[in-house]
Short mmCIF file of C-alpha atoms (C1' of nucleotides) in Angstrom, two decimals:
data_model
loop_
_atom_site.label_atom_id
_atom_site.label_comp_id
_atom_site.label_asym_id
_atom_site.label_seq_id
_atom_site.Cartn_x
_atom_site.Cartn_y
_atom_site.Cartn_z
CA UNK A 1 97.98 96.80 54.09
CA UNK A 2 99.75 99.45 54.59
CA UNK A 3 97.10 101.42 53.39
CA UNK A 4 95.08 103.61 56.25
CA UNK A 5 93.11 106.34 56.34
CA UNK A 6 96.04 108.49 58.32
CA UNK A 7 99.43 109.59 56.88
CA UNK A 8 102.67 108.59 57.17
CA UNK A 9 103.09 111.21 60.52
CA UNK A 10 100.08 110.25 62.05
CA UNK A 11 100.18 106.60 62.04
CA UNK A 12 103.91 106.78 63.48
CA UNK A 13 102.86 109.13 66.70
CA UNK A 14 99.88 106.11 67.36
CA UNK A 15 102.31 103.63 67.22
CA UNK A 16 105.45 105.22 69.48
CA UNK A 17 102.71 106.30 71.39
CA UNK A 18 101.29 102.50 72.01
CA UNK A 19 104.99 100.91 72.41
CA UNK A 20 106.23 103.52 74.58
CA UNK A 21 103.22 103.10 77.02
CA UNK A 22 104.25 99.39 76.87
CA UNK A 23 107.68 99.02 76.96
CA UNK A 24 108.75 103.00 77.84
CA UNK A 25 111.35 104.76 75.52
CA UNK A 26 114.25 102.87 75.36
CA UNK A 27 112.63 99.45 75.58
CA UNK A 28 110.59 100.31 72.73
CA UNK A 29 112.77 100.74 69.33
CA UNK A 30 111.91 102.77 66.21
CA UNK A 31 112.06 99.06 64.35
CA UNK A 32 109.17 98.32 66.49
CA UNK A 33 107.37 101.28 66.16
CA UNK A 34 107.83 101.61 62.32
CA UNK A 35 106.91 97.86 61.73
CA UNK A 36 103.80 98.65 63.99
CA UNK A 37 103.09 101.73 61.17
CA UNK A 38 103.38 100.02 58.76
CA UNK A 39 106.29 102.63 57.02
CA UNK A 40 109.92 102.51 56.45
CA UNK A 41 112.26 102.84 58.87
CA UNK A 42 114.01 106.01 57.52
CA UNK A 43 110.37 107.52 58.11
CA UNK A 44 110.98 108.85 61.41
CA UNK A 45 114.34 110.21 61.21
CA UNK A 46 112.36 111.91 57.90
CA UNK A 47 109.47 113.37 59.50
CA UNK A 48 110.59 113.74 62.85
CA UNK A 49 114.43 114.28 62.94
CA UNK A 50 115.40 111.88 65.93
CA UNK A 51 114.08 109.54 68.22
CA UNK A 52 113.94 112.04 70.87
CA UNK A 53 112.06 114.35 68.77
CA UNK A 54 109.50 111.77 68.17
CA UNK A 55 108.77 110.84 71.66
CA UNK A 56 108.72 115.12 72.23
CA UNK A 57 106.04 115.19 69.19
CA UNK A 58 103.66 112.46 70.82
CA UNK A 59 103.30 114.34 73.94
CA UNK A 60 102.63 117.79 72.26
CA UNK A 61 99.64 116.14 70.34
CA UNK A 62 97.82 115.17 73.68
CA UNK A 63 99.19 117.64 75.56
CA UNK A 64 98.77 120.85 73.40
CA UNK A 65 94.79 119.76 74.03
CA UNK A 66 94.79 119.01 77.13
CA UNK A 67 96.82 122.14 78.80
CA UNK A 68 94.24 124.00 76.49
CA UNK A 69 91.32 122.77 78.10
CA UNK A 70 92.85 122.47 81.85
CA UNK A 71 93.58 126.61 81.31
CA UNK A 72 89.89 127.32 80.33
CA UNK A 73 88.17 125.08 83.18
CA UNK A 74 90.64 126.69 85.76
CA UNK A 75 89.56 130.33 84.02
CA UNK A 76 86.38 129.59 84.74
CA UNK A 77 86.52 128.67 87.99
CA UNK A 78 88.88 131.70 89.14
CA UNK A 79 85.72 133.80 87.21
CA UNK A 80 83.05 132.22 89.81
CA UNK A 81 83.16 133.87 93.21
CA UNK A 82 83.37 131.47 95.94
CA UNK A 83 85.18 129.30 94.09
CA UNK A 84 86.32 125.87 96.27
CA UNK A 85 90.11 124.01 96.71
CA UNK A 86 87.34 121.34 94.93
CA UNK A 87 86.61 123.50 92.15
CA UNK A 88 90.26 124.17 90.79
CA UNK A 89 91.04 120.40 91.53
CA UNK A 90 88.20 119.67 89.05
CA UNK A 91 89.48 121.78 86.18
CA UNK A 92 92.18 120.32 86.91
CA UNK A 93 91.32 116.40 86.36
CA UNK A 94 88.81 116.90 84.45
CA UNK A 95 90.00 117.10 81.20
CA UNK A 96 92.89 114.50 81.88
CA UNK A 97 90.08 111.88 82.64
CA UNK A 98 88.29 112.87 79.59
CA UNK A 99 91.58 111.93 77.42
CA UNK A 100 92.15 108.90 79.83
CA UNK A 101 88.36 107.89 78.62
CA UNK A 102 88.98 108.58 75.13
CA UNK A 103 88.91 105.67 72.82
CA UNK A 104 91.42 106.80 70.08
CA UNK A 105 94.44 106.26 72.31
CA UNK A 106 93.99 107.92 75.01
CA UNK A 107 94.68 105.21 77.42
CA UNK A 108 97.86 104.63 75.81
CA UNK A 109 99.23 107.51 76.69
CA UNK A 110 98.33 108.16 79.84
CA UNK A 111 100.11 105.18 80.43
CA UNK A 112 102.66 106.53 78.52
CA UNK A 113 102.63 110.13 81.00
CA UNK A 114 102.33 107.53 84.21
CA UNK A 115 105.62 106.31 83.25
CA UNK A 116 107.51 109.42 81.76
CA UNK A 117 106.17 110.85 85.87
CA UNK A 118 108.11 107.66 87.28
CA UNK A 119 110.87 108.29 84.77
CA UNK A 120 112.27 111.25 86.46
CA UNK A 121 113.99 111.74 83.11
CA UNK A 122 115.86 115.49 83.36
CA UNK A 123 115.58 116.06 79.23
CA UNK A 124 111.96 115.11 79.52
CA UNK A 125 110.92 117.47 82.81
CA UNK A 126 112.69 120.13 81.27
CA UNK A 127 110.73 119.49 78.21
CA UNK A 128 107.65 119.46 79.62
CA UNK A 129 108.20 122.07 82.14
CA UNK A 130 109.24 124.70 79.30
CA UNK A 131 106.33 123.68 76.94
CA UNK A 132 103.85 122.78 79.69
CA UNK A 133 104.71 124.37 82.91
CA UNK A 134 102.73 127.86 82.63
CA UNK A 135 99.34 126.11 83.35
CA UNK A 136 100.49 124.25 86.40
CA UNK A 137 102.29 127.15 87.61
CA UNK A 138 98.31 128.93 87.29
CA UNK A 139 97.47 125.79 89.17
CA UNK A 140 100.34 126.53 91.64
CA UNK A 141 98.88 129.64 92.05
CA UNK A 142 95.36 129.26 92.31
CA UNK A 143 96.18 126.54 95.15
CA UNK A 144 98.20 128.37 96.92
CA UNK A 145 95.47 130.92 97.68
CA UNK A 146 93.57 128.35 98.02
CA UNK A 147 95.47 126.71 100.90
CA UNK A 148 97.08 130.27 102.22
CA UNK A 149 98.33 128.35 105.74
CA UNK A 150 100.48 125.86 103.87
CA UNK A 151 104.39 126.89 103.05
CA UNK A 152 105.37 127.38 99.09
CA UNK A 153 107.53 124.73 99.21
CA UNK A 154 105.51 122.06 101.46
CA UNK A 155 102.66 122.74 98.33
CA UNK A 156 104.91 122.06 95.62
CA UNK A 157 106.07 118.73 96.40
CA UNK A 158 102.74 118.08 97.76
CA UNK A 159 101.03 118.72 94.41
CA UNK A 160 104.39 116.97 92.34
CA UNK A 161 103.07 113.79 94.61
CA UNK A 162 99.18 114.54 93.77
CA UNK A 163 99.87 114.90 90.39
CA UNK A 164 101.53 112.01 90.14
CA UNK A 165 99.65 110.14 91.80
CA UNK A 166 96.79 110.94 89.82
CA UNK A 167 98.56 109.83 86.68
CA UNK A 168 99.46 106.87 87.67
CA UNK A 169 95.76 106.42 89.05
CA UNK A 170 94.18 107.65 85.90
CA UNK A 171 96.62 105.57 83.69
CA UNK A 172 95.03 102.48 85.43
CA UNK A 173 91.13 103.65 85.14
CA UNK A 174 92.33 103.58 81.33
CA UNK A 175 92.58 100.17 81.50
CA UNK A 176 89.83 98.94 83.05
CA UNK A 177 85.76 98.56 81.71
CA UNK A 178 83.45 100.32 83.71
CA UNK A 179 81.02 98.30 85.13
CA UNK A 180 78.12 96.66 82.81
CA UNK A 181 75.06 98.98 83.43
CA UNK A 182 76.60 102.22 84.10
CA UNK A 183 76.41 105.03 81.34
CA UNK A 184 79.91 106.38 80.36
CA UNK A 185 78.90 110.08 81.76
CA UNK A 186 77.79 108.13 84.95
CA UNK A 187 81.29 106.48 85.09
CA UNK A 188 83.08 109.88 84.36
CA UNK A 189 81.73 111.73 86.98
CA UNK A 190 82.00 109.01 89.74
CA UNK A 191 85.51 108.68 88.93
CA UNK A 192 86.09 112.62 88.89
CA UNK A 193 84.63 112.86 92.22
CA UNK A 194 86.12 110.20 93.91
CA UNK A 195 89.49 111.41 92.49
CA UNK A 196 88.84 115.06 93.70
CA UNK A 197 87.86 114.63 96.89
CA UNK A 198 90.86 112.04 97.30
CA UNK A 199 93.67 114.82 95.73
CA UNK A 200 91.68 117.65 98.47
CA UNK A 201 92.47 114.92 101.04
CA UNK A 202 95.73 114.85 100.49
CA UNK A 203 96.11 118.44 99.49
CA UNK A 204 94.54 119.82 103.03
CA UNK A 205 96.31 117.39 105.50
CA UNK A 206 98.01 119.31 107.98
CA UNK B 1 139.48 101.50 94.59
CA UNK B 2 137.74 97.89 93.51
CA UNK B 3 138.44 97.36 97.28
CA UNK B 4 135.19 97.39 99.12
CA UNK B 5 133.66 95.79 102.55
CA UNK B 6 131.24 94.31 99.98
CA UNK B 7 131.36 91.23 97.94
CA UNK B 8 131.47 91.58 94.28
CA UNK B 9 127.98 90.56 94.47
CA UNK B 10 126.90 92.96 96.86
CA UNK B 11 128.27 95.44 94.75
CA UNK B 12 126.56 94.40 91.73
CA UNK B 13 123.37 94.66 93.12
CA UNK B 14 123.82 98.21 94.85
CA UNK B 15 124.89 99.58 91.65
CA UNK B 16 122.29 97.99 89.80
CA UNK B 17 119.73 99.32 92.29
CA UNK B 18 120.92 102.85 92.11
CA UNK B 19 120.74 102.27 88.26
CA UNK B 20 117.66 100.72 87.18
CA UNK B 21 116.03 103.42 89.59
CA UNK B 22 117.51 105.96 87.44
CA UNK B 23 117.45 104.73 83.70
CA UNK B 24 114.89 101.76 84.33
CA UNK B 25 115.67 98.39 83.48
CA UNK B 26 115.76 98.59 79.69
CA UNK B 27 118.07 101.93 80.03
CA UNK B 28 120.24 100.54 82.06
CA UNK B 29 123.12 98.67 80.81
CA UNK B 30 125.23 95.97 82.37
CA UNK B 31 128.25 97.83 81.16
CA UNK B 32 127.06 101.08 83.48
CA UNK B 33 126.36 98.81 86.50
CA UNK B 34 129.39 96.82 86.50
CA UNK B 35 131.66 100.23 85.79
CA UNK B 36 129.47 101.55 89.23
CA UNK B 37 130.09 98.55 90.79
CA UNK B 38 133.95 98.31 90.00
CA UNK B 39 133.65 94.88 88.96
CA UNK B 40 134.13 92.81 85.70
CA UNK B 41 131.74 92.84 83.04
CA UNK B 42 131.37 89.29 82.66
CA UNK B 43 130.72 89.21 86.46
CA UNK B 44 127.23 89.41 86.14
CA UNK B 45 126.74 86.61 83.91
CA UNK B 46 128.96 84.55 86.25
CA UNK B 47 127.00 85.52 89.53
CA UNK B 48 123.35 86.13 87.92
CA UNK B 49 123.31 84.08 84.77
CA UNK B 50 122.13 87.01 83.11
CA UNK B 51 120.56 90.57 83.08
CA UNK B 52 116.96 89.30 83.66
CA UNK B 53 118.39 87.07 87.00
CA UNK B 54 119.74 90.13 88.19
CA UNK B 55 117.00 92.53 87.85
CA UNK B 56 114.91 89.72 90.25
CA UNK B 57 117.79 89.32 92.26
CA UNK B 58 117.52 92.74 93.53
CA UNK B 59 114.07 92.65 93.82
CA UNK B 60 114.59 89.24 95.96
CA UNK B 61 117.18 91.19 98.02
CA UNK B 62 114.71 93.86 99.39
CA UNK B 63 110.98 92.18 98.98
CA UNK B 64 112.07 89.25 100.97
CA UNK B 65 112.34 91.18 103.76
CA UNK B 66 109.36 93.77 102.96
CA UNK B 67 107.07 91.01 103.08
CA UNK B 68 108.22 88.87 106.07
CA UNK B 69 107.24 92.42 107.88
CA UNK B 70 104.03 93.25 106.10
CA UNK B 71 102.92 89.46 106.81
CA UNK B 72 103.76 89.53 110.47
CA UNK B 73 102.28 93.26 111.29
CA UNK B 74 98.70 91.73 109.71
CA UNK B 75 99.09 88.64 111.56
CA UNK B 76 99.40 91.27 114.84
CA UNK B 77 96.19 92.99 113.78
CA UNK B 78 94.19 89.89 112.92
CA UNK B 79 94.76 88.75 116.14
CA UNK B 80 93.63 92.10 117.68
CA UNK B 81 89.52 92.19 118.56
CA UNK B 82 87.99 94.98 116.80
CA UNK B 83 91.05 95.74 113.90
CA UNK B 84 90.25 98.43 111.30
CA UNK B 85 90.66 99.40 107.91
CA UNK B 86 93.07 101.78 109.13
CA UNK B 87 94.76 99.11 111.11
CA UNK B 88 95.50 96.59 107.94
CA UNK B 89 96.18 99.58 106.08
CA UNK B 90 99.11 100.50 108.67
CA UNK B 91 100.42 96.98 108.20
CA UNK B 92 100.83 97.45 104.69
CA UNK B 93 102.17 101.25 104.64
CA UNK B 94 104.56 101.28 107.62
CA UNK B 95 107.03 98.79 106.72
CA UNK B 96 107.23 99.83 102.79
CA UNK B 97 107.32 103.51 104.22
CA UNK B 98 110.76 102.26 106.72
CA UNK B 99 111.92 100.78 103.75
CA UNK B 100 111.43 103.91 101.36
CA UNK B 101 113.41 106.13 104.19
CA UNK B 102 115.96 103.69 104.20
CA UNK B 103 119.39 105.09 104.18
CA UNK B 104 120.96 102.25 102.83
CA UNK B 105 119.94 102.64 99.47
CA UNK B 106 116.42 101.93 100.52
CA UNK B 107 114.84 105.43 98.73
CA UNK B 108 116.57 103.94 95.02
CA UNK B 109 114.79 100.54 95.61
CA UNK B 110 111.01 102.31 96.12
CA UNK B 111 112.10 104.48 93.03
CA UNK B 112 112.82 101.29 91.15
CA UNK B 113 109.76 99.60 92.45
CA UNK B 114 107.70 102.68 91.67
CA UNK B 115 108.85 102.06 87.98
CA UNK B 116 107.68 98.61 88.14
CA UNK B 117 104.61 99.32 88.72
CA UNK B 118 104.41 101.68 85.99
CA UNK B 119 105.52 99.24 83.22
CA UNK B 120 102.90 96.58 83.41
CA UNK B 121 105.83 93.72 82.38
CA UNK B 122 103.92 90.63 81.76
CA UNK B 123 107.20 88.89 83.02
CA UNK B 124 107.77 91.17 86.48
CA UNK B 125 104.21 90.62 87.48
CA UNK B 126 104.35 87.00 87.12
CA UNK B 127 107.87 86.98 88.71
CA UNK B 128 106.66 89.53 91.74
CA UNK B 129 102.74 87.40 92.10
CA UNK B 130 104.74 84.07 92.31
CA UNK B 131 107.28 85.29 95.03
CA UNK B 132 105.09 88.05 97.09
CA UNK B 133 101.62 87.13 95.94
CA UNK B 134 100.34 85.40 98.83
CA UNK B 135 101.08 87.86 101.05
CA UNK B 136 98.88 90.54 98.89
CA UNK B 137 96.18 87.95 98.67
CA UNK B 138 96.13 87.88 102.52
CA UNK B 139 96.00 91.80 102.53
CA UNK B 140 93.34 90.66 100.02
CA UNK B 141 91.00 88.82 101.98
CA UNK B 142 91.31 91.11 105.15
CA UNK B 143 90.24 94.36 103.22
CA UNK B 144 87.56 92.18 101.73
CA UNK B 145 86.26 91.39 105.44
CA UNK B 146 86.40 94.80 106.82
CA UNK B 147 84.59 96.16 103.24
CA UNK B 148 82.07 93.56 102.65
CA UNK B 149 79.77 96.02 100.81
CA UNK B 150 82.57 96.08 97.83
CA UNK B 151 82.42 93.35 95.34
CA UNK B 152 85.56 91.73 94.92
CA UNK B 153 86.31 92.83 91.61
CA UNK B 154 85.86 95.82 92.26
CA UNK B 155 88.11 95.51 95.43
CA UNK B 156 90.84 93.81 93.50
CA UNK B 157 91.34 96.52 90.88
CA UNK B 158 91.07 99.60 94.16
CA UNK B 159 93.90 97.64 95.77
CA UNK B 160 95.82 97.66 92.72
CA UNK B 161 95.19 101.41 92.28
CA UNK B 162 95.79 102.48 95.75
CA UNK B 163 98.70 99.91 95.69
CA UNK B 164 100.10 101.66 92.68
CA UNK B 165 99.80 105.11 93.86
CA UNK B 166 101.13 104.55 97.65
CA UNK B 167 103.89 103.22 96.36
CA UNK B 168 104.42 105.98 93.72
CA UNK B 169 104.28 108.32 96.35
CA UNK B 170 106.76 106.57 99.01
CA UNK B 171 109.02 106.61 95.91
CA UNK B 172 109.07 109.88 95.71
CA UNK B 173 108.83 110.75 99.42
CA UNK B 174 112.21 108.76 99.48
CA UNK B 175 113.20 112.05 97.41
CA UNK B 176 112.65 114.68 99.41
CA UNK B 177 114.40 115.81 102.90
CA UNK B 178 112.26 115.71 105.95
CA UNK B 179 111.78 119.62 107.18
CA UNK B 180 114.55 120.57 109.45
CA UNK B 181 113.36 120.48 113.09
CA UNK B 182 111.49 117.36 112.76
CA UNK B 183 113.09 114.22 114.04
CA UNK B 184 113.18 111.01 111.87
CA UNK B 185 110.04 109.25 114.00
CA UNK B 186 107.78 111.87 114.29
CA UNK B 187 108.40 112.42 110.40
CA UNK B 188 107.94 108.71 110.00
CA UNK B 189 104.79 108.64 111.88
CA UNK B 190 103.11 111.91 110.43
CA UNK B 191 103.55 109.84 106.87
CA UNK B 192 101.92 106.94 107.70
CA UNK B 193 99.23 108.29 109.34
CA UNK B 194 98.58 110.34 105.97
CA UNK B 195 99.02 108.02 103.87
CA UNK B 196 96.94 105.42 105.60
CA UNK B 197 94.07 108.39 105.49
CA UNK B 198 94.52 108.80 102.31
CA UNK B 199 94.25 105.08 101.22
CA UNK B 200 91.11 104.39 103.55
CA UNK B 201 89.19 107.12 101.84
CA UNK B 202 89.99 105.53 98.48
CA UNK B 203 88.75 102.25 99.76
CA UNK B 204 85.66 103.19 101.40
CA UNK B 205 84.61 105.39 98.52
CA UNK B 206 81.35 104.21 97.19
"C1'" DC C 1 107.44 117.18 27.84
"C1'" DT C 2 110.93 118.55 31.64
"C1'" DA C 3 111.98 120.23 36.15
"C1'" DT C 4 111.21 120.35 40.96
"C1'" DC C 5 109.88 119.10 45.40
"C1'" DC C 6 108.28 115.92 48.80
"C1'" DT C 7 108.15 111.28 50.19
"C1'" DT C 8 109.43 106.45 50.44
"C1'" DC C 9 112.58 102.79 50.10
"C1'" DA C 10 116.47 99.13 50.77
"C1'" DA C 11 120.83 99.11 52.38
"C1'" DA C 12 124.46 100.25 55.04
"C1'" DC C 13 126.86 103.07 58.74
"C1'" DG C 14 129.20 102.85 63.39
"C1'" DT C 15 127.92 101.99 68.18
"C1'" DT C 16 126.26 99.60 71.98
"C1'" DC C 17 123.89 95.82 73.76
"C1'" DG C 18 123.75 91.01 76.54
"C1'" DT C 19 126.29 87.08 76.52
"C1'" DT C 20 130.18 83.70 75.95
"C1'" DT C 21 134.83 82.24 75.86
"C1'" DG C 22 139.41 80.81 77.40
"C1'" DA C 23 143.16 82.18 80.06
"C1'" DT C 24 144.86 83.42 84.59
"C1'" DA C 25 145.20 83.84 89.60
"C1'" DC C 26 144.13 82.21 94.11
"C1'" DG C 27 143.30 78.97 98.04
"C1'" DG C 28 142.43 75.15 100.72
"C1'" DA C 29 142.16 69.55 100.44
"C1'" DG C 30 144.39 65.38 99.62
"C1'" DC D 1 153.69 69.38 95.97
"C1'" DT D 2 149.64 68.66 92.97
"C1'" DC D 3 144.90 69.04 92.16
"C1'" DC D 4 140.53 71.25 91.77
"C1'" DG D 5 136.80 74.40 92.33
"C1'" DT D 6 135.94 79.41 92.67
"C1'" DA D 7 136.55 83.90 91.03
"C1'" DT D 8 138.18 87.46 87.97
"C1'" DC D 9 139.82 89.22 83.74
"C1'" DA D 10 140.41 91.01 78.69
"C1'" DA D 11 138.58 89.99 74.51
"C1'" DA D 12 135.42 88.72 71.34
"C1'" DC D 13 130.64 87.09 69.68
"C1'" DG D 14 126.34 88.05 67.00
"C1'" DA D 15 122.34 90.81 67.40
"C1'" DA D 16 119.94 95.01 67.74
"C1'" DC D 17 120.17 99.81 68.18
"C1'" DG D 18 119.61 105.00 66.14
"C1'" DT D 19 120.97 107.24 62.23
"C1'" DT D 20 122.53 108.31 57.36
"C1'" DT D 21 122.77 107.66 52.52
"C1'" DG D 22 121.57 107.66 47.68
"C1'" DA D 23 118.48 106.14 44.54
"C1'" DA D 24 113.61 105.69 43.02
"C1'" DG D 25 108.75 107.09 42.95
"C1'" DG D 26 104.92 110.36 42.30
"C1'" DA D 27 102.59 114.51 42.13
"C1'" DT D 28 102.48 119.33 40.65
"C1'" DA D 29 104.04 123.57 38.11
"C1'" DG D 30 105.92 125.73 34.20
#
DNA sequence: CTATCCTTCAAACGTTCGTTTGATACGGAG
DNA sequence: CTCCGTATCAAACGAACGTTTGAAGGATAG
């Protein structure tokens, strides 16, 4: 039974990561989450340190990834000349559909990010903001010259809002089946679209 | 210092409101909102019946009203010849949007329903479909007239996602100061009309 | 073999949780 | 005045929480 194919570490971070994206971080409890894992209690504290250190350690395996490929895609698109407000935005969701779509998890936490985003938690902003923050500071920057007429400030909460936004909608597409019929690329790139053109929208508004 | 123009349950659910926006309803205990409140622990339990009670209670306080506004501004556009998306759309935004820049705690409530929405409780849903359900459902049917290309299912789970994410980003427009210069009105109506953009393009998508 | 290190385990730690209790004060109604 | 329902209070309830402890495996190195 308690037998899998992962260690001890792993199967704890799929767990915490599937109980906080149902009942957040203090609803879910590390009785929960070890029971779920199939490992002792003591486990986490073991591996881990803390509670708090746990919940840190799921987001740095997704995120680790993803900021890696969201850097790349926006290097490329600063390389092409020409390159559109739509181009950036891509790199930008891109890669956080692609987790959203993938089947070992993924869903679960970007459920899990939707609700850390509505948290408004100060230990867990700063946290991601010192880990995380470089690459959406490129972003920042790449939008800003982007959208030259708009104030520093007005962009930053405008993109805080996008980006959030875009969690919470991408936490939902995790949820649902695409329709019966439609190839999973097909799916992906409707849904990128539709979600690019809709963050430009809100990005270019006067 | 207990003394306050407010009743003790008044109190209770201000403080709880302020609370449950910040810590969410799991991380915020009775013992912080009754401290806030300057009442008696066991005052909850005597005025509530318990912590669940409560946490509907000040939904009740706020959505009662939210929805007796939504409801009549559709009823005004059904009756108009010739109503738009954009026109149902502004029935739904504007008076959540006058609730989010609330001064009377209104900006902690949208945070707190922002939340909501993030956790997927199978017991808030049922509570907040049984109460304010029928009003959705009516919201429901008229996007379904003026978008009779979209399948329903497909229009049921685009509501919930635009729902989701409007409200997400009132929340957080509750946050943030209006720029200096602008008067409360204009600011008012420059959101909406945004926002109602911005959740017709997401509907009409193909 | 023994020694050592990493891991797992059951049990307990002190704290905080939501809830309940029983006493006390107050304020009209009869 | 007494009576009675409403409201508030300090105190305690058992349960659940995150964390710590010390002992017991189990593999590897000498």
């Amino acid at each position: 039974m308690s037998a899998s194919q992962f260690s001890t570490k792993q199967r704890i971070l799929g767990a915490a990561e599937t109980l906080f994206a149902q009942h957040g971080f203090a609803g879910a409890s590390l009785r929960q989450v070890t029971n779920a894992a199939n490992v002792n209690l003591a486990a986490v504290n073991y591996h881990f340190g803390s509670k708090d250190n746990l919940i840190e350690a799921v987001f740095r395996r997704r995120l680790d990834a993803l900021n890696a490929r969201r850097h790349a895609a926006l290097s490329r698109v600063e390389a092409k000349p020409g390159a559109s407000l739509e181009d950036a935005l891509d790199a930008f969701i891109r890669p956080a559909l692609e987790l959203a779509l993938d089947r070992h998890g993924g869903a679960a936490f970007m459920r899990m990010l939707a609700r850390a985003y509505a948290e408004h938690d100060e230990r867990l902003r700063t946290f991601l903001s010192d880990n995380y923050g470089h690459v959406l500071r490129e972003f920042a920057v790449a939008f800003h010259r982007m959208l030259p007429h708009l104030a520093k400030e007005e962009l930053y909460w405008r993109l805080d809002i996008v980006a959030g936004a875009l969690t919470y909608t991408m936490a939902d597409f995790g949820l649902i089946k695409r329709r019966a019929g439609t190839s999973e690329s097909a799916h992906r790139e409707y849904t990128v679209e539709h979600l690019v053109r809709f963050a430009a929208a809100g990005l270019r508004a006067p």
